Short mmCIF file of C-alpha atoms in Angstrom, two decimals:
data_model
loop_
_atom_site.label_atom_id
_atom_site.label_comp_id
_atom_site.label_asym_id
_atom_site.label_seq_id
_atom_site.Cartn_x
_atom_site.Cartn_y
_atom_site.Cartn_z
CA MET A 1 -71.20 -45.54 85.65
CA LYS A 2 -68.68 -47.16 87.98
CA LYS A 3 -66.22 -47.57 85.13
CA HIS A 4 -66.56 -43.90 84.23
CA MET A 5 -65.89 -42.93 87.83
CA GLU A 6 -62.71 -45.04 87.86
CA ILE A 7 -61.46 -43.41 84.67
CA TYR A 8 -62.34 -40.00 86.08
CA GLY A 9 -60.38 -40.86 89.26
CA VAL A 10 -57.29 -41.85 87.29
CA LEU A 11 -57.42 -38.71 85.17
CA LYS A 12 -57.87 -36.54 88.26
CA PHE A 13 -54.90 -38.24 89.96
CA LEU A 14 -52.73 -37.65 86.90
CA SER A 15 -53.86 -34.05 86.70
CA ASP A 16 -53.27 -33.39 90.40
CA ASN A 17 -49.82 -35.04 90.36
CA ALA A 18 -48.59 -34.01 86.92
CA ASN A 19 -45.56 -32.21 88.29
CA LEU A 20 -44.61 -35.14 90.53
CA ILE A 21 -44.92 -37.63 87.66
CA THR A 22 -42.86 -35.36 85.40
CA SER A 23 -40.17 -35.18 88.09
CA PHE A 24 -40.06 -38.98 88.50
CA THR A 25 -39.86 -39.40 84.72
CA ALA A 26 -37.00 -36.92 84.48
CA ILE A 27 -35.15 -38.60 87.36
CA GLY A 28 -35.62 -42.01 85.74
CA ALA A 29 -34.29 -40.73 82.42
CA LEU A 30 -31.33 -39.15 84.21
CA VAL A 31 -30.50 -42.40 86.04
CA ILE A 32 -30.69 -44.43 82.81
CA SER A 33 -28.55 -41.85 81.00
CA THR A 34 -25.96 -41.85 83.81
CA ILE A 35 -25.74 -45.66 83.79
CA ALA A 36 -25.26 -45.63 80.00
CA ILE A 37 -22.50 -43.02 80.28
CA ILE A 38 -20.70 -44.97 83.02
CA LYS A 39 -20.89 -48.20 81.01
CA ALA A 40 -19.63 -46.49 77.86
CA SER A 41 -16.79 -44.92 79.86
CA GLN A 42 -15.83 -48.31 81.33
CA ASP A 43 -15.89 -49.92 77.88
CA ASN A 44 -13.74 -47.14 76.44
CA LYS A 45 -11.27 -47.41 79.31
CA LYS A 46 -11.04 -51.17 78.83
CA GLN A 47 -10.39 -50.75 75.11
CA ILE A 48 -7.65 -48.22 75.82
CA ILE A 49 -5.97 -50.56 78.30
CA VAL A 50 -6.21 -53.50 75.89
CA GLY A 51 -4.68 -51.33 73.16
CA LYS A 52 -1.76 -50.37 75.42
CA LEU A 53 -1.17 -53.99 76.44
CA GLU A 54 -1.13 -55.01 72.79
CA GLU A 55 1.48 -52.30 72.13
CA ILE A 56 3.61 -53.61 75.01
CA TYR A 57 3.36 -57.10 73.50
CA GLU A 58 4.47 -55.76 70.10
CA LEU A 59 7.46 -53.94 71.62
CA VAL A 60 8.61 -57.02 73.54
CA CYS A 61 8.56 -59.00 70.28
CA TYR A 62 10.17 -56.14 68.32
CA LEU A 63 13.17 -55.89 70.64
CA ILE A 64 13.94 -59.60 70.63
CA VAL A 65 14.37 -59.58 66.83
CA GLU A 66 17.49 -57.40 67.12
CA TYR A 67 19.04 -59.05 70.17
CA GLU A 68 21.28 -61.61 68.47
CA GLU A 69 23.03 -59.02 66.30
CA LEU A 70 23.60 -56.71 69.26
CA TYR A 71 24.79 -59.58 71.46
CA GLU A 72 27.34 -60.66 68.83
CA LEU A 73 28.52 -57.06 68.64
CA LEU A 74 28.98 -56.97 72.40
CA LEU A 75 31.10 -60.14 72.31
CA LYS A 76 33.37 -58.46 69.74
CA LEU A 77 33.68 -55.40 71.99
CA GLU A 78 34.71 -57.63 74.89
CA THR A 79 37.60 -59.04 72.82
CA CYS A 80 39.13 -55.56 72.46
CA GLY A 81 40.61 -55.84 75.93
CA ALA A 82 41.55 -53.02 78.30
CA GLU A 83 42.41 -49.52 77.12
CA ASP A 84 46.03 -49.87 78.27
CA ASP A 85 46.59 -53.01 76.18
CA ASP A 86 49.10 -52.67 73.36
CA ASN A 87 46.65 -53.71 70.64
CA TYR A 88 43.60 -51.92 72.07
CA LEU A 89 43.55 -48.99 69.61
CA GLU A 90 43.66 -51.30 66.59
CA ALA A 91 41.04 -53.62 68.11
CA ILE A 92 38.62 -50.81 68.95
CA GLU A 93 38.94 -49.34 65.44
CA ASN A 94 38.04 -52.73 63.99
CA TYR A 95 35.11 -52.89 66.40
CA LYS A 96 33.87 -49.48 65.26
CA LEU A 97 33.85 -50.76 61.69
CA GLU A 98 31.64 -53.66 62.82
CA LEU A 99 29.39 -51.23 64.68
CA LYS A 100 29.06 -49.16 61.52
CA LYS A 101 27.94 -52.25 59.58
CA VAL A 102 25.32 -53.07 62.20
CA LYS A 103 24.00 -49.50 62.17
CA LYS A 104 23.29 -49.88 58.46
CA LYS A 105 20.96 -52.78 59.28
CA ILE A 106 19.56 -51.63 62.62
CA ASP A 107 18.43 -48.10 63.42
CA LEU A 108 19.74 -47.92 66.98
CA ASN A 109 18.10 -44.54 67.60
CA GLU A 110 14.71 -45.93 66.64
CA LEU A 111 15.37 -48.98 68.78
CA PHE A 112 16.17 -46.75 71.73
CA ASN A 113 12.91 -44.85 71.16
CA LYS A 114 11.08 -48.20 71.36
CA ILE A 115 12.80 -48.84 74.68
CA ILE A 116 11.65 -45.47 76.03
CA ARG A 117 8.11 -46.19 74.85
CA LEU A 118 8.09 -49.64 76.48
CA HIS A 119 9.31 -48.14 79.75
CA VAL A 120 6.49 -45.57 79.77
CA LEU A 121 3.80 -48.14 78.90
CA GLY A 122 5.10 -50.77 81.32
CA ASN A 123 5.20 -48.27 84.16
CA SER A 124 1.72 -46.93 83.36
CA TYR A 125 -0.35 -50.01 82.52
CA LEU A 126 1.23 -53.01 84.25
CA SER A 127 1.23 -53.97 87.89
CA LYS A 128 3.25 -55.99 90.36
CA GLU A 129 5.50 -58.76 89.06
CA LEU A 130 4.73 -58.37 85.36
CA ARG A 131 5.67 -54.69 85.51
CA LEU A 132 9.02 -55.57 87.10
CA GLU A 133 9.67 -58.27 84.50
CA ILE A 134 8.88 -56.01 81.55
CA LEU A 135 10.87 -53.08 82.91
CA GLU A 136 13.92 -55.25 83.64
CA TYR A 137 13.65 -56.82 80.18
CA ASN A 138 13.55 -53.29 78.82
CA PHE A 139 16.47 -52.18 81.01
CA LEU A 140 18.60 -55.05 79.70
CA PHE A 141 18.16 -53.81 76.13
CA GLU A 142 18.88 -50.23 77.21
CA CYS A 143 22.12 -51.36 78.85
CA LEU A 144 23.12 -53.47 75.84
CA ILE A 145 22.51 -50.72 73.28
CA THR A 146 24.26 -48.09 75.40
CA THR A 147 27.28 -50.36 75.77
CA VAL A 148 27.73 -51.18 72.09
CA GLN A 149 27.05 -47.56 71.05
CA ASN A 150 29.58 -46.08 73.47
CA CYS A 151 32.23 -48.66 72.48
CA LYS A 152 33.01 -49.13 76.18
CA LEU A 153 32.13 -51.83 78.69
CA THR A 154 31.62 -49.37 81.56
CA ARG A 155 27.81 -49.57 81.57
CA LYS A 156 27.76 -53.34 81.06
CA ASN A 157 30.26 -53.92 83.88
CA LYS A 158 28.19 -51.72 86.19
CA ASP A 159 24.76 -53.29 85.60
CA TYR A 160 25.49 -56.70 84.02
CA ASN A 161 28.93 -57.62 85.25
CA GLU A 162 27.91 -61.30 85.06
CA GLY A 163 27.39 -60.93 81.31
CA PHE A 164 24.32 -60.72 79.10
CA PRO A 165 22.12 -63.79 78.50
CA THR A 166 22.50 -65.91 75.40
CA THR A 167 20.10 -65.36 72.52
CA GLU A 168 18.34 -68.62 73.37
CA ASN A 169 17.76 -67.60 76.99
CA ILE A 170 16.48 -64.12 76.18
CA ARG A 171 14.12 -65.56 73.56
CA SER A 172 12.80 -68.01 76.14
CA LEU A 173 12.14 -65.11 78.54
CA ALA A 174 10.47 -63.06 75.80
CA SER A 175 8.18 -66.01 75.04
CA GLN A 176 7.17 -66.24 78.71
CA LEU A 177 6.46 -62.51 78.86
CA ALA A 178 4.41 -62.70 75.65
CA THR A 179 2.30 -65.50 77.15
CA LYS A 180 1.58 -63.44 80.27
CA LEU A 181 0.65 -60.39 78.21
CA ILE A 182 -1.68 -62.42 76.00
CA GLU A 183 -3.48 -63.73 79.08
CA LYS A 184 -3.75 -60.18 80.46
CA ILE A 185 -5.15 -58.93 77.16
CA ASN A 186 -7.79 -61.64 77.65
CA LEU A 187 -6.94 -63.55 74.52
CA GLY A 188 -6.42 -66.42 76.93
CA ASP A 189 -4.95 -69.88 76.64
CA ASN A 190 -7.53 -70.91 74.04
CA ARG A 191 -5.79 -68.58 71.60
CA ARG A 192 -2.32 -69.86 72.52
CA SER A 193 -0.89 -72.94 70.84
CA LYS A 194 2.18 -74.97 71.75
CA ARG A 195 5.18 -74.95 69.44
CA SER A 196 4.51 -78.61 68.67
CA ASP A 197 1.00 -77.67 67.49
CA TYR A 198 2.46 -75.24 64.97
CA LYS A 199 4.97 -77.81 63.71
CA LYS A 200 2.27 -80.44 63.33
CA TYR A 201 0.07 -78.03 61.39
CA ARG A 202 2.98 -76.84 59.24
CA ASP A 203 4.15 -80.35 58.33
CA ASN A 204 0.74 -81.92 57.78
CA VAL A 205 -1.51 -79.12 56.54
CA PHE A 206 0.23 -75.88 55.65
CA LYS A 207 2.91 -77.37 53.39
CA GLN A 208 0.23 -79.42 51.67
CA LYS A 209 -1.77 -76.27 50.92
CA LEU A 210 1.36 -74.77 49.38
CA LYS A 211 1.83 -77.99 47.37
CA ILE A 212 5.40 -78.46 48.51
CA ILE A 213 4.73 -81.96 49.88
#
């Protein structure tokens, strides 16, 4: 009898408070749904940021590939001398022939579009020192390309009167920037090997797999 009364009491409580229980259930479902939406939004935002950082990394590496050719072209432009020199016209015509050869190998318009893209991404997704480093790296390439395209040293003398860095130095900088970007992407140091590690693997394992040693 007592057990029946307890069951009756529970049923009566549920009946009397049905609306209240329904409200609590709805609120609970809403809270859980909101939390899930927020988490999904955060995950999506993180994936977008990671994707943009990876694109910045790719652009940094892409630009460095063309640097040596452009740097050599700049050095040839510098040998043309001043516009009032007796042999300037002949020298600049020879330079333009060299520029034409380079343009057959490097699409300078596409390269400039990469520079614009890197500027937008660097400004939008990087912060503090790394943003400054990437944007200045980008600006250097912009200045270099503009100079060799215009066949005049005006832009170079304005922004890089000291001269552009050697290929070795710019590659060293690009490597440092790549390391920082990898860490920011959260690939971390565990995914980063030293140059000596690659050489050791190449000489002792990779070449053996290829059966060349």
